[in-house]
Coordinates of C-alpha atoms and ligand atoms in Angstrom, one line a residue:
M1 CA 45.8 -99.5 91.5
G2 CA 46.2 -103.1 90.5
K3 CA 46.5 -104.6 87.1
M4 CA 43.2 -103.4 85.9
A5 CA 44.5 -99.8 86.0
A6 CA 46.8 -100.4 83.0
A7 CA 44.0 -101.5 80.8
V8 CA 41.6 -98.9 82.0
G9 CA 44.2 -96.2 81.4
S10 CA 44.8 -97.4 77.9
V11 CA 41.1 -97.7 77.2
A12 CA 40.7 -94.1 78.0
T13 CA 43.0 -93.2 75.1
L14 CA 40.6 -94.9 72.6
A15 CA 38.4 -92.4 70.8
A16 CA 35.0 -92.9 72.2
E17 CA 32.3 -93.7 69.7
P18 CA 29.0 -92.0 70.1
G19 CA 26.6 -93.9 72.2
E20 CA 29.1 -96.6 72.9
D21 CA 28.5 -98.8 75.9
A22 CA 31.2 -100.0 78.4
F23 CA 31.3 -103.5 77.0
R24 CA 31.7 -102.4 73.4
K25 CA 34.5 -100.0 74.4
L26 CA 36.5 -102.8 76.1
F27 CA 35.7 -105.1 73.2
R28 CA 37.3 -102.6 70.8
F29 CA 40.3 -102.2 73.1
Y30 CA 41.1 -105.9 73.3
R31 CA 40.4 -106.4 69.6
Q32 CA 43.3 -104.2 68.8
S33 CA 45.5 -105.1 71.8
R34 CA 49.2 -105.8 71.4
P35 CA 50.4 -109.1 72.9
G36 CA 53.5 -108.6 75.1
T37 CA 52.6 -105.0 76.1
A38 CA 50.8 -103.4 79.0
D39 CA 47.6 -103.8 76.9
L40 CA 47.1 -107.2 78.5
G41 CA 48.0 -106.2 82.0
G42 CA 44.4 -106.3 83.2
V43 CA 43.5 -109.7 81.8
I44 CA 43.0 -112.3 84.6
D45 CA 45.2 -115.3 84.0
F46 CA 43.9 -118.4 85.8
S47 CA 47.1 -120.3 84.8
V48 CA 49.2 -118.0 87.0
S49 CA 49.3 -118.9 90.7
H50 CA 47.0 -117.0 92.9
A51 CA 49.8 -115.4 94.9
A52 CA 51.5 -114.0 91.8
R53 CA 48.5 -112.1 90.6
G54 CA 47.8 -108.5 91.3
T55 CA 45.3 -107.8 94.1
G56 CA 45.0 -104.0 94.1
P57 CA 41.6 -102.5 94.7
G58 CA 40.9 -102.2 91.0
A59 CA 41.7 -105.9 90.3
P60 CA 38.7 -108.2 90.2
K61 CA 38.9 -110.9 92.9
V62 CA 39.3 -114.4 91.8
V63 CA 37.7 -116.7 94.4
K64 CA 38.3 -120.4 94.6
S65 CA 35.0 -122.4 94.7
Q66 CA 34.4 -125.9 95.9
L67 CA 33.8 -128.8 93.6
N68 CA 31.6 -131.8 94.2
L69 CA 34.4 -134.3 94.8
S70 CA 32.1 -137.3 95.5
S71 CA 29.9 -136.9 92.4
V72 CA 32.5 -138.0 89.8
S73 CA 34.6 -141.1 90.5
D74 CA 38.2 -141.0 89.6
H75 CA 37.5 -143.8 87.1
D76 CA 34.7 -141.8 85.3
A77 CA 37.0 -138.8 85.2
L78 CA 39.7 -140.9 83.6
R79 CA 37.2 -142.3 81.1
A80 CA 36.4 -138.8 80.0
G81 CA 40.1 -138.0 79.8
L82 CA 40.1 -135.8 82.9
Q83 CA 42.2 -135.8 86.0
P84 CA 40.6 -136.8 89.3
V85 CA 38.3 -133.9 90.4
S86 CA 40.4 -133.4 93.5
K87 CA 43.1 -132.0 91.2
W88 CA 40.9 -129.5 89.3
Q89 CA 41.2 -125.8 90.0
A90 CA 37.8 -124.5 90.7
Y91 CA 38.1 -121.0 89.2
G92 CA 39.3 -122.3 85.9
L93 CA 38.8 -126.0 85.7
Q94 CA 41.8 -127.5 83.9
G95 CA 41.3 -130.5 81.8
Y96 CA 43.7 -133.3 81.6
P97 CA 46.2 -131.9 79.1
G98 CA 47.2 -135.3 77.7
Y99 CA 43.8 -135.8 76.2
Q100 CA 43.1 -132.4 74.7
W101 CA 44.2 -133.8 71.3
H102 CA 41.2 -136.1 71.3
W103 CA 38.7 -133.2 71.4
V104 CA 40.6 -131.2 68.9
K105 CA 40.6 -134.2 66.5
Q106 CA 36.9 -134.8 67.0
C107 CA 36.2 -131.1 66.3
L108 CA 38.2 -131.1 63.1
K109 CA 37.8 -134.7 61.8
L110 CA 34.5 -136.1 63.1
Y111 CA 32.1 -133.5 64.4
S112 CA 32.6 -131.4 61.3
Q113 CA 31.0 -134.2 59.3
K114 CA 27.3 -134.7 58.3
P115 CA 24.7 -134.9 59.8
N116 CA 26.1 -132.1 61.8
V117 CA 25.5 -128.6 60.4
C118 CA 28.3 -126.1 59.6
N119 CA 28.7 -122.6 58.1
L120 CA 29.9 -124.0 54.8
D121 CA 26.6 -125.8 54.1
K122 CA 24.9 -122.6 53.0
H123 CA 27.1 -122.2 50.0
M124 CA 28.1 -125.8 49.2
T125 CA 26.5 -129.2 48.5
K126 CA 26.4 -132.1 50.8
E127 CA 29.0 -133.8 48.6
E128 CA 31.4 -130.9 48.7
T129 CA 31.2 -130.6 52.5
Q130 CA 31.1 -134.4 53.1
D131 CA 34.6 -134.8 54.3
L132 CA 36.4 -131.5 55.2
W133 CA 39.2 -133.4 56.9
E134 CA 40.1 -135.6 53.9
Q135 CA 39.9 -132.6 51.6
S136 CA 42.1 -130.4 53.8
K137 CA 44.7 -132.7 55.5
E138 CA 47.3 -132.6 52.8
F139 CA 47.0 -128.8 52.5
L140 CA 47.5 -128.5 56.3
R141 CA 50.4 -130.8 56.4
C142 CA 52.4 -128.7 54.0
K143 CA 51.2 -125.5 55.5
E144 CA 54.7 -124.1 56.2
V145 CA 56.0 -124.8 52.7
N146 CA 53.3 -123.0 50.8
K147 CA 51.9 -120.1 52.9
R148 CA 50.2 -118.4 50.0
R149 CA 48.0 -121.2 48.8
P150 CA 44.2 -120.8 49.0
R151 CA 42.6 -121.6 52.3
S152 CA 41.5 -125.2 52.7
L153 CA 37.9 -126.0 53.7
L154 CA 38.9 -126.7 57.3
E155 CA 40.4 -123.3 57.4
K156 CA 37.1 -121.8 56.2
L157 CA 35.1 -123.7 58.8
R158 CA 33.7 -121.2 61.4
W159 CA 31.1 -123.1 63.3
V160 CA 29.5 -126.5 63.6
T161 CA 26.2 -127.3 65.5
L162 CA 25.4 -130.5 67.3
G163 CA 22.3 -132.1 68.7
Y164 CA 19.4 -129.6 68.5
H165 CA 20.9 -127.4 65.8
Y166 CA 20.9 -123.8 66.6
N167 CA 19.1 -121.7 64.0
W168 CA 21.0 -118.5 63.5
D169 CA 18.2 -116.7 61.8
S170 CA 15.3 -117.6 64.1
K171 CA 17.7 -117.7 67.2
R172 CA 15.9 -120.9 68.2
Y173 CA 16.3 -124.6 68.6
S174 CA 13.5 -126.8 67.4
A175 CA 12.3 -130.4 67.9
D176 CA 12.4 -131.1 64.2
H177 CA 16.1 -130.2 63.6
Y178 CA 17.9 -132.7 65.8
T179 CA 20.7 -135.2 65.2
P180 CA 22.3 -137.4 67.8
F181 CA 24.7 -135.6 70.1
P182 CA 28.2 -137.1 70.1
S183 CA 28.3 -139.6 73.0
D184 CA 31.9 -138.9 74.0
L185 CA 31.3 -135.1 74.3
A186 CA 28.1 -135.8 76.2
F187 CA 29.9 -138.0 78.7
L188 CA 32.7 -135.4 79.2
S189 CA 30.0 -132.7 79.8
E190 CA 28.1 -134.8 82.3
Q191 CA 31.2 -135.3 84.4
V192 CA 32.2 -131.7 84.4
A193 CA 28.6 -130.5 85.2
A194 CA 28.3 -133.1 88.0
A195 CA 31.6 -131.9 89.5
C196 CA 30.1 -128.4 89.6
G197 CA 27.0 -129.6 91.3
F198 CA 24.7 -130.2 88.3
Q199 CA 23.8 -133.8 88.5
G200 CA 21.7 -135.1 85.6
F201 CA 23.0 -132.5 83.1
R202 CA 22.0 -133.4 79.5
A203 CA 24.1 -132.4 76.6
E204 CA 21.5 -131.6 74.0
A205 CA 23.0 -128.9 71.8
G206 CA 26.5 -127.9 71.0
I207 CA 28.0 -124.9 69.1
L208 CA 31.6 -125.5 68.1
N209 CA 33.5 -122.3 67.2
Y210 CA 36.6 -122.4 65.0
Y211 CA 38.6 -119.2 65.4
R212 CA 41.5 -117.9 63.3
L213 CA 43.8 -115.3 64.7
D214 CA 41.7 -112.5 63.3
S215 CA 38.3 -113.9 64.4
T216 CA 36.2 -112.4 67.1
L217 CA 33.0 -113.4 68.7
G218 CA 30.6 -110.5 69.2
I219 CA 28.9 -109.5 72.5
H220 CA 26.0 -111.7 73.3
V221 CA 23.9 -113.6 75.8
D222 CA 23.1 -117.3 75.4
R223 CA 19.4 -117.2 76.1
S224 CA 17.9 -119.5 73.4
E225 CA 18.0 -122.5 75.7
L226 CA 14.7 -123.0 77.4
D227 CA 16.1 -124.1 80.8
H228 CA 18.5 -121.4 82.2
S229 CA 18.9 -123.3 85.5
R230 CA 21.2 -125.7 83.7
P231 CA 24.9 -124.6 83.1
L232 CA 26.5 -123.8 79.8
L233 CA 29.9 -125.5 79.4
S234 CA 32.7 -124.1 77.3
F235 CA 35.9 -125.9 76.4
S236 CA 38.9 -124.2 74.8
F237 CA 41.8 -125.5 72.8
G238 CA 44.7 -124.1 70.8
Q239 CA 45.8 -120.5 71.0
S240 CA 44.7 -118.4 74.0
A241 CA 42.0 -115.9 73.8
I242 CA 40.8 -112.9 75.8
F243 CA 37.3 -113.6 77.1
L244 CA 35.2 -110.7 78.3
L245 CA 32.6 -111.4 81.0
G246 CA 30.2 -108.6 81.4
G247 CA 27.0 -108.0 83.3
L248 CA 23.3 -108.5 82.7
K249 CA 23.3 -105.2 80.8
R250 CA 25.6 -104.1 78.1
D251 CA 26.5 -100.9 79.9
E252 CA 28.4 -102.8 82.6
A253 CA 32.1 -102.9 81.9
P254 CA 33.2 -106.6 81.4
T255 CA 36.0 -108.4 83.2
P256 CA 38.7 -109.6 80.9
M257 CA 40.3 -113.0 81.4
F258 CA 42.5 -115.4 79.4
M259 CA 41.1 -118.6 78.1
H260 CA 44.0 -121.0 77.6
S261 CA 44.1 -124.4 75.9
G262 CA 42.4 -126.9 78.2
D263 CA 40.4 -124.4 80.2
I264 CA 36.8 -125.2 80.9
M265 CA 34.3 -122.4 81.7
V266 CA 31.1 -123.1 83.3
M267 CA 28.4 -120.4 83.1
S268 CA 25.7 -121.2 85.7
G269 CA 23.4 -119.5 88.1
F270 CA 23.7 -115.7 88.0
S271 CA 26.5 -115.9 85.3
R272 CA 24.4 -118.1 83.0
L273 CA 22.8 -115.0 81.3
L274 CA 25.7 -112.5 81.4
N275 CA 26.9 -110.7 78.4
H276 CA 30.2 -112.1 77.0
A277 CA 32.4 -111.9 74.0
V278 CA 35.8 -112.9 72.6
P279 CA 37.4 -109.8 71.1
R280 CA 40.9 -111.3 70.5
V281 CA 42.6 -114.6 69.8
L282 CA 46.3 -114.2 70.6
P283 CA 49.1 -115.4 68.4
S284 CA 51.6 -117.7 70.1
A285 CA 54.8 -116.0 71.3
E286 CA 56.9 -117.6 68.5
G287 CA 54.3 -116.9 65.9
D288 CA 53.2 -120.4 65.1
S289 CA 53.8 -122.7 68.0
L290 CA 51.5 -124.8 70.1
P291 CA 50.8 -124.3 73.8
G292 CA 53.1 -126.7 75.8
C293 CA 50.2 -128.7 77.1
L294 CA 49.3 -129.8 73.6
G295 CA 52.7 -131.1 72.7
A296 CA 52.6 -133.8 75.3
P297 CA 53.1 -137.4 74.1
L298 CA 50.0 -139.5 74.1
P299 CA 49.4 -141.4 77.4
A300 CA 49.1 -145.1 76.8
D301 CA 47.1 -146.3 79.8
L302 CA 43.5 -145.6 78.9
P303 CA 40.9 -147.6 80.8
R304 CA 39.1 -150.2 78.7
D305 CA 35.8 -148.3 78.8
S306 CA 37.4 -144.9 78.0
V307 CA 35.5 -142.5 75.8
V308 CA 38.6 -140.8 74.6
E309 CA 40.7 -142.9 72.2
P310 CA 44.3 -142.8 71.0
C311 CA 45.0 -140.4 68.1
S312 CA 47.4 -141.4 65.4
L313 CA 50.5 -139.3 64.8
E314 CA 49.3 -138.6 61.3
D315 CA 46.0 -137.2 62.5
W316 CA 47.8 -135.2 65.2
Q317 CA 50.1 -133.6 62.7
V318 CA 47.1 -132.2 60.8
C319 CA 45.5 -130.9 64.1
A320 CA 48.8 -129.4 65.3
S321 CA 49.4 -127.6 62.0
Y322 CA 45.8 -126.2 62.1
L323 CA 46.0 -125.1 65.8
K324 CA 49.2 -123.1 65.4
T325 CA 47.1 -120.2 64.2
A326 CA 43.7 -121.2 65.5
R327 CA 41.5 -121.7 68.5
V328 CA 38.7 -124.2 68.8
N329 CA 36.0 -123.8 71.4
M330 CA 33.2 -126.3 72.2
T331 CA 30.1 -125.0 74.0
V332 CA 27.6 -127.6 75.3
R333 CA 24.1 -126.7 76.4
Q334 CA 21.0 -128.4 77.9
V335 CA 18.1 -126.9 76.0
L336 CA 15.0 -128.4 77.7
A337 CA 14.2 -129.1 81.3
V338 CA 13.5 -132.7 82.1
G339 CA 10.0 -133.4 80.8
Q340 CA 9.8 -130.1 79.0
D341 CA 8.8 -129.8 75.3
F342 CA 9.4 -127.1 72.8
P343 CA 6.6 -124.5 72.9
L344 CA 4.6 -124.1 69.7
E345 CA 5.4 -120.4 69.6
P346 CA 8.8 -119.5 71.2
T347 CA 8.7 -116.4 73.4
E348 CA 10.8 -113.3 72.9
E349 CA 13.1 -114.0 75.9
N350 CA 14.0 -117.4 74.6
K351 CA 15.7 -115.9 71.6
R352 CA 19.5 -115.5 71.6
D353 CA 20.5 -111.9 71.9
I354 CA 21.7 -110.2 68.7
T355 CA 24.5 -107.8 69.1
A356 CA 25.5 -104.6 67.4
E357 CA 27.9 -106.6 65.3
G358 CA 25.0 -108.1 63.4
S359 CA 23.5 -111.6 63.6
C360 CA 26.7 -113.5 62.7
H361 CA 28.4 -115.5 65.4
L362 CA 32.1 -115.7 64.6
D363 CA 33.6 -112.7 62.8
D364 CA 36.9 -112.4 60.9
D365 CA 38.6 -109.1 60.7
N366 CA 39.0 -108.8 57.0
S367 CA 37.0 -107.0 54.4
Q368 CA 35.4 -110.1 53.1
V369 CA 33.8 -110.8 56.4
K370 CA 33.2 -107.2 57.4
R371 CA 30.4 -107.5 54.8
A372 CA 29.3 -110.6 56.6
R373 CA 28.7 -108.6 59.7
L374 CA 25.6 -107.3 57.9
S375 CA 24.4 -110.8 57.0
P376 CA 24.5 -114.1 58.7
D377 CA 25.5 -116.2 55.6
Y378 CA 29.3 -116.0 55.6
Ligands
OGA401 C1 29.5 -119.2 72.5 C2 30.6 -118.6 73.3 C3 32.9 -118.4 73.9 C4 34.3 -118.8 73.5 O1 29.8 -120.1 71.6 O2 28.4 -118.9 72.8 O3 30.4 -117.7 74.0 O4 35.2 -118.8 74.4 N1 31.9 -119.0 73.1 O5 34.6 -119.1 72.3
MN402 MN1 28.2 -117.6 74.4

C-alpha cells in the first residue's frame, strides 16, 4: 500500500466512538497527530515534487489541471503580487512568496479594524476593539522575553468577516449587513478565479480565520452563499495545517493534505459543496520559526499600479512574531449570482452546515474554549 496505509493503520488503533462517521474519525486522528512521525505519512504534500510522492493503490492520485493562461496578464498577476500564471502549479496554486507578508499584514493590521466584524466584538466595545494592532504590537515584539504574559488582543482574534458579514447564528448573509470589501483582496481573488476559468468572479464576502497551534476548524460545508456555481477561494499563511477534504456526505472518509504558507485552494464545481475541516495546525520544526518562504526580503520592483504595497520592517517584525505560532487563512466567496438579490426568506439549503462540534467556527483545544463548543460566543 502507499502512504495512505500508514495513516489508515494508525486510525484503526483509535478507540471508535459510537456512531462516529468516517470523517470525524480522521478528524480525531489528525487532531492528536504527532509531527515527525508516521502519523502524517498519508497527508498529501503539494510542495513535494510529483515523482517523490507515494503512488500506491491506496494513495489518492494528485492530478495536474490546466490553468487559463491567457485570462490573466503577467502584469495583472504582478499587480496582485503573484507570479505569471504560467509558473503556477495547478494542483496547489502557489502564490508569489515575496508578497505573502502583504496579506498577513492586512489580516492583522487593517482587515481586523472596524467596520469589519470580529469575534471580539461580542464581548467588547467598539473603542476597545478599535485598533487591535496598536494595542498588541508591543506585546508581540517582546513575545520571547515574556512568554507568561496575558494574551494580547490580536492573539485572541479568531475570525474577521468582510463584505457581506456572515451571521454565525442565522448561518446567513444579508443585504443589510454589508461593508465595502477590501479592494486589494478583491483584485487578488479576481485574478486567481480568472486563472481557474471563473471570469467575472466577485469577491463579496470574506471569512478570515486566525489559528493558534491548538485551534481546529470543525467539519463543515460552505453552503450559505446563494450561488454555488462560483468558486470559494482559500489562501493560507504561516504555519502549515492538515486540511481534510471529504465527500458530499459525512460518512465518506476525507483525503488529508497539507496547506502550507502561500498555498491557494480553489473549491469549485463538484468540490464546492464538499465536507472539509482543519483538525491540526502543525508547529514548525524548530518550535517557533517561520516557513522559509516568509523570511524572504521584500522585493523592491513593484509596478506603479500594484495593489500590494511595501511593508515596513517594524510591521513585519510584529507579523513574524505572531506567525511563529499561528496560521492565518483568508476565504473569499461570491454570495450572489449576477443580478440576484437576497430572498426575503432564506431556504434551508442556503444555510451553512452546522457540525457536531457545535456552531462555533474556530475551536481552541483548551478547557475555556471547550465550553465554547456549546455556544457560538467565544
Ligand atoms: C472556511 C475554511 C479552511 C482553512 O473558512 O470555511 O474552510 O484552511 N477554511 O482554514
Ligand atoms: Mn470552509
